[in-house]
Coordinates of C-alpha atoms in Angstrom, one line a residue:
Chain A
M18 CA 239.4 29.4 359.1
T19 CA 242.7 30.5 357.6
T20 CA 245.1 32.9 359.3
E21 CA 243.1 35.9 357.3
T22 CA 240.1 35.5 358.4
T23 CA 240.8 35.7 362.1
K24 CA 243.3 38.9 361.7
E25 CA 242.2 42.3 361.1
T26 CA 242.4 42.2 357.6
P27 CA 244.9 45.2 357.8
E28 CA 246.9 43.4 359.8
A29 CA 246.9 39.9 357.8
A30 CA 247.7 42.4 354.6
A31 CA 250.3 43.7 355.9
V32 CA 252.2 40.5 357.0
P33 CA 253.8 39.3 353.5
P34 CA 253.0 36.5 352.2
S35 CA 255.7 33.3 353.8
G36 CA 257.2 32.3 350.7
A37 CA 257.6 36.3 349.5
A38 CA 260.9 37.8 349.9
P39 CA 259.4 40.1 352.5
A40 CA 259.4 43.6 351.6
K41 CA 259.7 43.4 347.5
K42 CA 258.3 46.0 346.3
V43 CA 256.7 46.7 342.9
P44 CA 259.9 47.1 341.0
Q45 CA 259.3 49.3 339.3
G46 CA 259.9 48.9 336.9
H47 CA 256.8 47.2 336.6
R48 CA 254.8 49.4 334.8
R49 CA 257.1 50.8 333.1
L50 CA 256.1 47.2 331.4
L51 CA 252.4 48.0 330.0
T52 CA 251.7 48.6 327.3
R53 CA 249.4 51.3 326.2
R54 CA 246.9 48.6 326.1
D55 CA 247.1 47.9 329.4
R56 CA 246.6 51.2 330.6
L57 CA 243.6 51.7 329.4
T58 CA 241.9 47.9 330.2
L59 CA 243.9 48.7 333.7
G60 CA 242.2 53.1 333.2
L61 CA 238.6 51.1 332.6
M62 CA 239.2 48.5 335.8
A63 CA 239.5 51.1 338.4
G64 CA 237.4 53.6 336.5
L65 CA 233.9 52.7 336.2
P66 CA 233.6 51.0 339.0
T67 CA 234.1 54.5 341.7
I68 CA 232.9 57.4 338.6
L69 CA 229.2 54.8 340.4
H70 CA 230.8 54.7 343.4
I71 CA 231.8 58.2 343.9
A72 CA 228.2 59.7 341.7
L73 CA 225.9 57.9 344.0
V74 CA 228.0 57.6 347.3
W75 CA 230.0 60.9 347.6
V76 CA 228.4 62.9 345.3
T77 CA 225.4 62.7 346.2
A78 CA 227.3 63.2 350.6
L79 CA 228.6 66.2 348.7
A80 CA 224.8 67.1 347.6
S81 CA 223.2 66.6 351.6
I82 CA 226.3 69.2 353.0
A83 CA 225.2 71.9 350.2
L84 CA 222.0 71.5 350.0
A85 CA 222.1 71.9 354.0
F86 CA 222.4 74.9 353.4
T87 CA 218.5 75.7 351.0
T88 CA 216.0 75.0 351.4
W89 CA 213.9 73.5 348.2
D90 CA 210.3 71.9 347.7
G91 CA 211.8 69.4 344.9
I92 CA 210.3 70.4 342.4
G93 CA 212.4 72.3 339.6
F94 CA 216.0 73.6 340.6
D95 CA 215.1 76.9 340.0
S96 CA 213.6 77.1 344.0
I97 CA 216.0 76.7 345.7
Q98 CA 217.2 79.2 347.6
W99 CA 220.6 80.0 349.4
V100 CA 219.4 79.5 353.4
G101 CA 222.7 80.1 355.3
L102 CA 222.6 78.6 358.6
Q103 CA 218.8 78.5 359.0
N104 CA 218.1 75.0 359.0
F105 CA 220.5 74.2 361.8
K106 CA 219.4 76.6 363.5
E107 CA 215.9 75.9 363.0
L108 CA 217.0 72.7 364.0
F109 CA 218.7 72.9 367.1
E110 CA 215.8 75.5 368.9
Q111 CA 212.5 74.9 367.0
N112 CA 211.8 71.0 366.6
P113 CA 211.7 68.9 369.5
Q114 CA 212.1 66.1 368.2
F115 CA 215.7 67.0 367.4
W116 CA 217.9 66.8 371.1
P117 CA 216.1 63.0 372.0
A118 CA 216.9 62.0 368.7
V119 CA 220.2 62.7 369.2
Q120 CA 220.1 61.0 373.4
H121 CA 218.2 57.9 372.0
N122 CA 221.4 57.4 369.2
V123 CA 223.8 58.1 371.9
I124 CA 221.5 56.1 373.9
W125 CA 221.4 53.3 371.7
F126 CA 225.3 53.0 371.6
V127 CA 225.5 52.7 375.0
V128 CA 223.5 50.1 375.7
L129 CA 225.5 47.9 372.5
I130 CA 229.0 49.0 374.3
V131 CA 228.3 48.2 377.5
I132 CA 225.2 44.9 377.2
P133 CA 224.6 43.0 374.1
T134 CA 229.3 43.4 373.9
P135 CA 230.0 41.5 376.1
L136 CA 227.9 39.0 376.6
G137 CA 229.0 38.4 373.2
L138 CA 233.0 38.1 374.2
F139 CA 231.5 36.2 376.7
L140 CA 229.9 33.6 375.2
A141 CA 232.9 34.4 372.9
V142 CA 235.6 33.0 375.6
Q143 CA 232.9 29.3 376.8
L144 CA 232.7 28.9 373.3
D145 CA 236.1 29.4 372.4
K146 CA 237.0 25.8 375.3
N147 CA 236.7 23.5 372.9
I148 CA 233.5 22.2 374.3
R149 CA 231.3 19.7 372.7
F150 CA 228.3 21.1 370.5
S151 CA 230.2 24.1 370.7
R152 CA 229.0 24.3 366.4
V153 CA 224.7 24.2 367.9
Y154 CA 225.3 27.1 370.7
Q155 CA 226.8 29.5 368.2
T156 CA 224.0 28.5 366.0
A157 CA 222.1 29.1 368.4
F158 CA 223.4 33.1 369.4
F159 CA 224.1 33.0 365.7
L160 CA 220.8 33.1 364.0
P161 CA 219.5 36.8 364.8
V162 CA 222.8 37.9 363.5
V163 CA 221.6 36.5 359.9
M164 CA 218.0 38.1 359.7
S165 CA 216.6 41.0 358.2
M166 CA 216.6 43.8 361.3
A167 CA 211.9 44.3 359.8
V168 CA 211.8 41.0 360.2
I169 CA 213.8 40.8 363.5
G170 CA 211.6 43.6 364.4
F171 CA 208.4 41.6 363.4
V172 CA 209.0 38.3 365.1
W173 CA 209.8 41.2 368.2
Q174 CA 206.0 43.6 368.3
L175 CA 204.7 38.8 369.2
I176 CA 206.4 39.6 372.0
Y177 CA 205.4 43.2 373.2
N178 CA 201.8 43.1 371.9
P179 CA 199.4 44.4 374.4
D180 CA 196.9 43.1 373.5
T181 CA 198.4 39.5 372.6
G182 CA 201.7 39.6 373.5
L183 CA 204.1 37.0 374.8
I184 CA 205.4 39.3 377.5
N185 CA 202.0 40.4 379.0
S186 CA 200.1 37.7 378.0
I187 CA 202.3 36.2 381.6
I188 CA 201.6 38.3 383.3
G189 CA 198.1 39.3 382.8
A190 CA 198.8 42.9 381.8
N191 CA 196.9 42.2 378.4
E192 CA 193.0 43.5 379.6
P193 CA 192.1 47.3 380.1
G194 CA 193.3 48.6 383.4
K195 CA 196.0 46.8 383.4
Y196 CA 198.2 47.0 380.0
I197 CA 201.3 48.1 379.6
D198 CA 202.0 49.6 376.7
W199 CA 205.9 48.3 375.0
I200 CA 205.4 49.8 372.3
G201 CA 203.7 52.7 373.3
D202 CA 205.2 53.4 375.9
P203 CA 207.4 56.9 375.5
D204 CA 209.4 56.0 378.2
L205 CA 209.2 52.2 377.9
N206 CA 209.3 51.5 373.9
L207 CA 212.5 53.1 373.1
W208 CA 214.3 50.1 376.0
A209 CA 212.3 47.8 375.0
I210 CA 213.8 47.6 371.3
L211 CA 217.3 47.8 372.4
V212 CA 216.2 44.7 373.8
A213 CA 215.9 42.6 370.9
A214 CA 218.7 45.6 368.8
S215 CA 221.5 44.0 372.2
W216 CA 219.4 40.4 371.0
R217 CA 221.0 40.5 367.7
H218 CA 224.1 42.1 368.4
A219 CA 225.4 40.0 371.2
G220 CA 225.8 37.0 368.7
Y221 CA 227.2 39.1 366.1
M222 CA 229.6 40.6 369.2
M223 CA 229.6 37.1 369.5
I224 CA 231.1 35.9 366.2
L225 CA 234.0 38.7 365.5
Y226 CA 235.5 37.5 369.2
L227 CA 235.1 34.2 368.0
A228 CA 237.4 34.6 365.6
G229 CA 239.9 37.3 367.1
L230 CA 240.2 34.0 370.1
K231 CA 241.3 32.0 367.1
G232 CA 243.8 34.4 366.4
V233 CA 245.7 34.6 370.0
D234 CA 248.4 32.5 370.4
P235 CA 247.4 29.1 372.0
S236 CA 251.4 28.8 374.1
L237 CA 250.0 32.8 375.5
R238 CA 247.8 29.8 377.6
E239 CA 249.7 27.6 378.1
A240 CA 252.9 29.6 379.4
S241 CA 250.2 31.2 382.4
A242 CA 248.7 28.2 383.1
L243 CA 251.8 26.7 383.5
D244 CA 252.8 30.6 386.3
G245 CA 249.5 28.7 387.9
A246 CA 247.1 31.6 386.7
S247 CA 243.5 31.2 387.8
E248 CA 241.0 32.2 384.2
W249 CA 240.0 34.9 384.9
Q250 CA 243.9 36.1 385.6
T251 CA 244.7 34.9 382.0
F252 CA 241.7 36.6 380.6
K253 CA 242.5 39.4 382.2
N254 CA 246.4 39.9 382.0
V255 CA 247.4 37.9 378.9
I256 CA 244.4 36.9 376.7
F257 CA 242.3 40.0 376.9
P258 CA 245.3 42.5 375.7
T259 CA 245.9 40.7 372.4
L260 CA 242.3 41.6 371.8
R261 CA 243.6 44.8 371.0
P262 CA 242.8 44.9 367.0
T263 CA 239.2 42.4 368.3
N264 CA 238.1 45.3 370.0
T265 CA 238.3 47.8 367.9
V266 CA 236.8 46.3 365.1
V267 CA 234.3 46.1 367.1
L268 CA 233.1 49.4 368.6
V269 CA 233.8 50.8 365.4
V270 CA 230.7 48.3 364.9
T271 CA 229.7 49.4 367.6
I272 CA 229.3 53.6 366.5
I273 CA 228.3 53.2 363.2
E274 CA 225.4 50.4 364.0
A275 CA 224.3 52.8 367.2
L276 CA 224.7 55.9 364.1
R277 CA 222.2 53.5 360.9
A278 CA 220.3 52.1 363.7
F279 CA 216.7 52.1 361.0
D280 CA 214.8 49.0 360.0
L281 CA 213.9 48.2 363.5
V282 CA 211.8 51.5 365.0
F283 CA 211.1 51.8 362.1
V284 CA 208.5 48.6 361.8
F285 CA 208.7 49.0 365.8
N286 CA 206.6 52.7 366.1
K287 CA 207.8 55.0 362.9
G288 CA 210.2 56.4 365.3
A289 CA 206.5 58.0 367.5
E290 CA 207.8 59.3 370.7
G291 CA 209.6 58.0 373.0
T292 CA 212.0 56.4 369.2
E293 CA 213.4 59.4 367.6
L294 CA 216.4 58.3 365.9
L295 CA 218.4 61.6 363.5
S296 CA 218.2 58.5 360.7
I297 CA 214.8 58.6 361.0
L298 CA 214.6 62.2 361.4
V299 CA 215.5 62.4 358.0
T300 CA 213.7 59.3 356.3
N301 CA 210.5 61.8 357.4
N302 CA 211.9 64.9 355.3
I303 CA 211.2 61.7 351.8
I304 CA 208.3 59.3 352.6
G305 CA 206.4 61.6 355.1
E306 CA 204.3 64.5 353.5
S307 CA 206.2 66.9 353.5
S308 CA 208.7 66.8 350.7
R309 CA 211.1 69.7 353.4
I310 CA 214.8 68.5 351.0
G311 CA 217.4 70.9 352.8
Y312 CA 216.0 70.3 356.0
G313 CA 216.3 67.0 355.5
S314 CA 220.0 67.2 354.7
A315 CA 220.8 68.7 357.3
I316 CA 219.9 66.2 359.5
A317 CA 221.8 64.2 357.8
V318 CA 224.7 66.5 357.6
V319 CA 224.8 65.8 361.4
L320 CA 224.1 62.3 361.3
L321 CA 227.7 62.9 358.5
L322 CA 229.5 64.7 361.0
I323 CA 229.0 61.9 363.7
S324 CA 230.4 59.5 361.6
L325 CA 233.2 61.2 360.3
V326 CA 233.9 61.1 363.7
V327 CA 234.9 57.9 364.4
I328 CA 234.8 56.9 360.3
I329 CA 239.0 59.3 360.3
P330 CA 240.5 57.8 363.2
Y331 CA 239.6 54.8 362.1
L332 CA 240.8 54.9 359.1
V333 CA 244.1 57.1 359.1
A334 CA 244.7 54.0 361.2
T335 CA 244.3 51.9 359.3
F336 CA 245.7 52.9 356.5
R337 CA 249.0 54.1 358.6
K338 CA 249.2 50.1 358.8
E339 CA 248.7 49.7 355.4
R340 CA 251.3 51.8 354.2
R341 CA 253.9 50.9 356.4
A342 CA 253.6 47.3 355.1
Chain B
M26 CA 243.8 27.6 365.9
S27 CA 242.0 25.2 368.6
T28 CA 244.4 22.6 367.4
S29 CA 247.5 22.9 370.6
V30 CA 244.1 22.6 372.3
V31 CA 243.5 19.1 370.8
T32 CA 246.1 17.8 373.8
K33 CA 243.7 17.7 376.7
V34 CA 240.1 17.6 374.7
R35 CA 238.6 14.1 375.9
T36 CA 239.0 15.3 379.9
P37 CA 237.0 13.4 382.4
I38 CA 233.6 15.3 383.0
R39 CA 234.4 18.3 385.5
P40 CA 231.6 19.7 387.2
A41 CA 232.6 22.2 386.0
R42 CA 232.4 21.4 383.0
I43 CA 228.4 20.1 383.0
L44 CA 228.1 23.6 384.4
L45 CA 229.0 25.4 381.2
H46 CA 227.4 23.0 379.4
V47 CA 223.6 23.6 381.1
F48 CA 224.8 27.4 381.3
L49 CA 225.3 27.9 377.5
A50 CA 221.8 25.2 376.2
G51 CA 220.1 27.2 379.2
A52 CA 221.1 30.6 377.4
A53 CA 221.2 29.3 373.4
L54 CA 217.5 28.0 374.5
A55 CA 216.9 31.5 375.7
W56 CA 217.9 32.3 373.0
L57 CA 215.4 30.8 370.4
A58 CA 212.9 31.6 372.4
P59 CA 211.6 34.2 370.3
L60 CA 211.5 32.2 367.1
L61 CA 210.5 29.8 368.7
W62 CA 206.9 32.1 370.0
A63 CA 207.0 32.8 366.6
L64 CA 206.8 30.2 365.0
Y65 CA 204.4 27.9 368.2
S66 CA 201.5 30.9 367.8
A67 CA 202.5 30.6 363.3
M68 CA 200.7 27.8 363.7
R69 CA 198.3 28.5 365.1
P70 CA 194.5 29.7 363.9
Y71 CA 193.7 32.7 365.1
A72 CA 190.3 31.9 366.2
E73 CA 191.8 29.5 368.3
T74 CA 194.0 31.7 370.2
S75 CA 191.5 35.1 369.4
E76 CA 189.2 32.6 372.5
K77 CA 191.8 30.9 374.7
G78 CA 194.8 34.0 374.3
Y79 CA 198.1 33.3 373.1
V80 CA 199.7 31.6 376.0
S81 CA 197.7 28.1 376.2
W82 CA 197.9 25.0 375.2
P83 CA 197.4 24.6 371.4
D84 CA 194.0 22.5 370.3
T85 CA 195.5 22.6 366.5
L86 CA 198.7 22.6 365.0
N87 CA 199.6 23.6 362.2
F88 CA 200.6 24.9 358.9
D89 CA 198.2 27.1 357.7
N90 CA 199.2 29.8 358.6
F91 CA 202.2 30.0 356.1
T92 CA 199.9 28.6 352.9
N93 CA 197.6 31.7 353.2
A94 CA 200.4 34.0 354.2
F95 CA 202.1 32.4 351.4
T96 CA 199.0 32.8 349.2
Q97 CA 196.9 35.3 350.1
S98 CA 200.2 38.7 349.5
D99 CA 201.4 37.1 346.9
M100 CA 205.1 36.3 348.6
S101 CA 206.2 34.3 345.5
H102 CA 205.9 37.1 343.8
Y103 CA 207.3 39.1 346.2
F104 CA 210.4 36.8 345.6
V105 CA 211.3 36.8 342.6
N106 CA 211.4 40.7 343.1
T107 CA 213.8 40.6 345.7
M108 CA 216.1 38.1 343.1
I109 CA 215.7 40.0 340.3
I110 CA 217.5 42.7 342.3
A111 CA 219.9 41.0 345.0
V112 CA 221.4 38.6 341.9
P113 CA 223.2 41.1 339.3
A114 CA 223.3 43.0 342.7
V115 CA 225.5 40.2 344.5
L116 CA 227.8 39.6 341.3
V117 CA 228.3 43.1 339.4
T118 CA 229.8 44.2 343.4
L119 CA 232.1 41.2 343.0
F120 CA 233.0 41.9 339.9
L121 CA 233.5 45.5 339.6
S122 CA 235.1 45.3 343.2
S123 CA 237.9 43.0 342.1
M124 CA 238.6 44.7 339.6
V125 CA 238.7 48.1 341.3
A126 CA 240.9 45.7 344.0
F127 CA 242.6 43.9 341.2
Y128 CA 244.4 47.4 340.0
V129 CA 245.0 48.5 344.4
S130 CA 246.3 46.3 345.6
R131 CA 249.0 44.7 341.8
F132 CA 250.2 47.6 341.1
D133 CA 252.0 50.9 342.4
F134 CA 249.9 53.7 340.9
R135 CA 249.9 56.4 342.8
L136 CA 246.6 57.3 343.9
N137 CA 246.1 53.9 345.5
L138 CA 246.0 54.4 348.3
A139 CA 243.0 57.5 348.4
L140 CA 241.1 55.7 345.8
L141 CA 241.0 52.8 348.3
L142 CA 240.3 55.0 351.2
V143 CA 237.1 56.9 349.3
F144 CA 235.4 53.1 348.2
T145 CA 236.2 52.2 352.5
A146 CA 235.1 55.3 353.5
G147 CA 232.3 55.5 351.2
N148 CA 231.3 51.9 353.1
L149 CA 231.2 52.8 356.3
L150 CA 228.5 55.6 355.9
P151 CA 225.0 55.9 357.3
Q152 CA 222.9 55.4 354.2
Q153 CA 219.9 58.4 355.4
V154 CA 223.1 61.3 355.4
I155 CA 223.2 60.4 351.1
I156 CA 219.3 59.6 350.9
T157 CA 217.7 62.5 350.4
P158 CA 219.9 63.6 347.1
L159 CA 220.2 59.9 345.9
Y160 CA 216.3 60.1 346.4
R161 CA 215.9 63.4 343.7
L162 CA 218.5 61.8 342.2
Y163 CA 217.2 59.2 340.8
L164 CA 214.0 60.9 340.6
L165 CA 215.6 63.1 338.1
I166 CA 217.4 60.7 336.3
D167 CA 214.7 59.2 332.8
L168 CA 214.6 56.0 330.7
P169 CA 211.8 55.5 329.2
G170 CA 211.4 51.9 328.1
I171 CA 213.9 50.7 330.0
T172 CA 212.3 50.2 333.3
M173 CA 209.0 49.9 334.2
S174 CA 208.7 53.2 335.7
G175 CA 210.2 55.5 333.2
K176 CA 212.8 56.3 336.1
L177 CA 215.5 55.0 338.0
Y178 CA 213.5 55.0 341.0
D179 CA 210.8 52.5 341.7
S180 CA 212.7 49.9 339.4
A181 CA 214.9 46.9 340.6
L182 CA 218.2 48.7 338.0
G183 CA 217.5 51.2 341.2
L184 CA 218.4 49.2 343.7
V185 CA 220.9 46.4 342.0
L186 CA 222.7 50.3 341.2
I187 CA 223.2 51.3 345.4
H188 CA 223.3 48.0 346.3
V189 CA 226.6 47.4 344.6
A190 CA 228.0 51.0 344.5
F191 CA 227.4 51.2 348.7
Q192 CA 229.1 47.2 349.0
S193 CA 231.2 47.8 346.3
G194 CA 233.4 49.7 349.3
F195 CA 233.3 47.1 351.7
C196 CA 234.0 44.4 349.0
A197 CA 236.5 46.2 347.2
F198 CA 238.8 47.1 350.6
V199 CA 238.7 43.2 352.4
L200 CA 239.5 42.3 348.5
S201 CA 242.8 43.7 348.3
N202 CA 243.9 43.2 351.3
Y203 CA 243.3 39.0 349.9
M204 CA 244.9 40.7 346.9
R205 CA 247.7 41.9 348.0
T206 CA 248.8 38.6 350.1
L207 CA 249.3 36.4 346.7
P208 CA 253.0 36.9 346.0
H209 CA 253.7 39.0 343.2
E210 CA 256.3 36.4 341.6
L211 CA 253.0 35.4 339.9
T212 CA 252.1 38.5 337.8
E213 CA 255.0 38.6 336.9
A214 CA 256.3 35.7 335.1
A215 CA 253.0 36.0 332.9
L216 CA 253.8 39.9 332.3
V217 CA 257.0 38.8 331.2
D218 CA 255.6 36.4 329.4
G219 CA 253.5 38.8 327.6
A220 CA 249.9 38.0 329.6
S221 CA 247.8 41.4 329.0
V222 CA 246.4 43.0 332.5
W223 CA 243.4 42.2 331.6
R224 CA 244.6 37.7 332.0
Q225 CA 246.9 38.0 334.1
Y226 CA 243.4 39.3 336.3
W227 CA 241.2 36.7 334.8
Q228 CA 242.7 34.0 334.4
I229 CA 245.5 34.5 337.3
V230 CA 244.0 36.8 340.4
L231 CA 240.2 36.0 340.3
P232 CA 241.0 31.7 340.7
L233 CA 242.5 32.5 343.9
C234 CA 240.6 34.6 345.2
R235 CA 237.8 32.0 345.4
P236 CA 238.0 31.8 348.8
A237 CA 237.5 35.1 348.8
M238 CA 234.5 35.9 347.1
A239 CA 232.9 33.0 348.4
A240 CA 232.4 34.7 351.6
L241 CA 232.1 38.1 350.0
A242 CA 228.7 37.0 348.2
T243 CA 227.5 34.9 351.2
L244 CA 227.7 37.4 352.7
L245 CA 226.5 39.8 350.4
S246 CA 223.3 38.2 348.8
I247 CA 222.7 37.8 353.1
W248 CA 222.4 42.0 353.0
I249 CA 221.4 42.9 350.2
Y250 CA 218.2 40.4 350.7
N251 CA 218.3 41.6 353.8
D252 CA 218.1 45.0 352.7
F253 CA 214.9 46.9 353.8
F254 CA 216.2 50.8 353.9
W255 CA 217.5 51.6 349.8
A256 CA 214.1 50.1 348.9
L257 CA 211.6 51.7 351.8
V258 CA 212.7 54.7 349.9
L259 CA 213.6 54.2 346.7
I260 CA 210.6 52.3 345.6
S261 CA 206.8 53.8 345.4
T262 CA 204.3 50.6 344.3
G263 CA 203.6 47.9 346.0
E264 CA 204.2 45.2 343.0
N265 CA 208.2 46.1 342.4
M266 CA 208.8 46.1 347.0
P267 CA 211.3 43.3 347.3
I268 CA 210.3 40.3 350.2
T269 CA 211.7 42.7 353.4
S270 CA 209.3 45.2 352.9
A271 CA 206.5 43.6 351.1
L272 CA 205.5 42.2 354.4
N273 CA 205.7 46.2 355.6
N274 CA 202.6 46.0 353.4
L275 CA 201.2 42.4 354.8
T276 CA 200.7 43.7 358.4
G277 CA 199.0 46.7 357.4
A278 CA 196.3 45.1 355.6
Y279 CA 196.7 41.9 358.1
F280 CA 197.5 43.7 361.2
T281 CA 194.6 42.0 363.3
D282 CA 195.9 38.6 362.4
P283 CA 199.6 38.6 364.2
N284 CA 199.7 34.5 363.6
L285 CA 199.1 35.4 359.4
V286 CA 201.9 37.9 360.5
A287 CA 204.4 35.3 362.2
A288 CA 204.2 33.1 359.6
G289 CA 204.6 35.2 357.1
A290 CA 207.8 36.9 359.1
L291 CA 209.5 33.4 359.6
L292 CA 208.7 33.2 355.4
T293 CA 210.6 35.8 355.1
A294 CA 213.8 34.1 357.0
I295 CA 213.4 30.9 355.5
P296 CA 216.2 31.8 351.9
T297 CA 218.5 33.6 354.4
L298 CA 218.1 30.8 357.0
I299 CA 219.3 28.2 353.9
V300 CA 222.0 30.9 352.9
Y301 CA 223.6 31.0 356.0
F302 CA 223.6 26.8 357.3
V303 CA 224.2 25.8 354.0
L304 CA 226.8 28.5 353.6
Q305 CA 228.6 28.5 357.3
R306 CA 231.5 28.5 356.6
Q307 CA 232.1 31.1 353.9
F308 CA 229.1 33.0 356.1
V309 CA 231.2 33.9 359.4
S310 CA 234.9 33.7 357.6
G311 CA 233.2 36.5 355.9
L312 CA 232.8 38.6 358.9
T313 CA 235.3 39.0 360.4
L314 CA 237.5 38.8 356.9
G315 CA 235.1 42.2 356.4
A316 CA 235.5 43.3 360.4
N317 CA 235.7 46.2 359.6
K318 CA 231.6 46.3 358.6
G319 CA 229.4 48.2 360.4

């Protein structure tokens, strides 16, 4: 792994390549050297991808916001009706699934950050000790990350199925009267899914932390060892503080994963009682029998607002560093 | 980097090390257990497991379920569908985002930072934020004769477009960071020599980005192959589905035979596992290149 892959990317960008003179800005004359044809080429090069991206991602995101204040059955444009905040009112006050969904999204995040994330860090620290078979262990932990969430859902159903699943078969709960319904019981199913989600997330976090640890200056470790610090003290006082950029990334990734969570739940039980999520509610308005576009958009707007609370500070911090470069 | 630790690598076997190995081997095995269980179930005939129960000693172990899943559910057809979507999507994403990255990182225009911000932020949004209007838009766009469905909806083209639009945000960000580390002298010399902007991009900058492009290509192939959500909403005909959402149908049809479903799920995962094992280094470096990815 090269150094620029091990660091957080914006930082790598902020460091000028060692060969180049420091802080050398592109000379102003650079732009004037461009011919008219060059300018046209550049315009097309940046313009076409931008149009595609903005049209499909940002225009639709803005359309979501606009539609959230309307009702629309999706048939023709003249049936679009402005209803102000009514969708939101209905959502907050009447929809029995909304607040559980918000709560489940929060639980999803808390579980991911409290269990698999420290576990991934712990595994990364162990694997970073330059031990034999490190790659084999690494692969074992990392394999779930490569697989589709949908496939993971199917694999875990083989474990949770009340009749034929591994757990119930082992504990003898796969007979009538003794059933533990991991998938159907609203008190259990979210936790059952979160085990599967954590299974995948830990491997992902492990890789991020391994990369972060490779970037830690080895002389820090040596100095700490010379000072007679124990392994734990070294980690707590020396290594962990230097992992700050990685921790930021891990936090952002985990929040976004929690907001995006969908596939696993959909495969599991389609977001039935106990596993409602905002993403599932939005999707149900499209592929379900009801086509309530304004209402679905209102849920999407809630999801958008929560995401922006994370995305904006992160981007501001990232790009501020970039501008200073 | 681990190089400095090399000096103390051949330490005599210490109890702590052995303990660590025992722990890691145990943990790794526990980690693989769900997959091994799926494999074990998939290799047993349904008749046997329904009689003896799933936790039992096997009489027969074979790959019949895999063959059946593959032939009965027409999996090869869905693999082809996935290829029709994933191959163009990966190539076009890399091509378009490298152009944006080139523009943003090699020139000093005023809009650069804002442009990159738009791309990066777009990629961080949850897909469900944009799906409702996108779905409507796809239904509105008529493409008679171009796609089988006559619309952007329910077509491979539609999926390719959304994958490209969505993933190019991430790739543009990563590639622009990468291109920024290339010395400016490289293109300045070419510029003075009268090389056009396109030649600077195509013949100088792009070849130097090969490592980053390879890493991104690996990552994108796996992500796009694994996509479940876009296909679920934007494809309605079973015929047109890519493999992961087709698997969902398979379980609908054969839900009474978990062994067959296990075989189908494992078959679906095989291509990504192959990509991972063959291109492990690219994959891992790609993930950490763009550690901001959700």
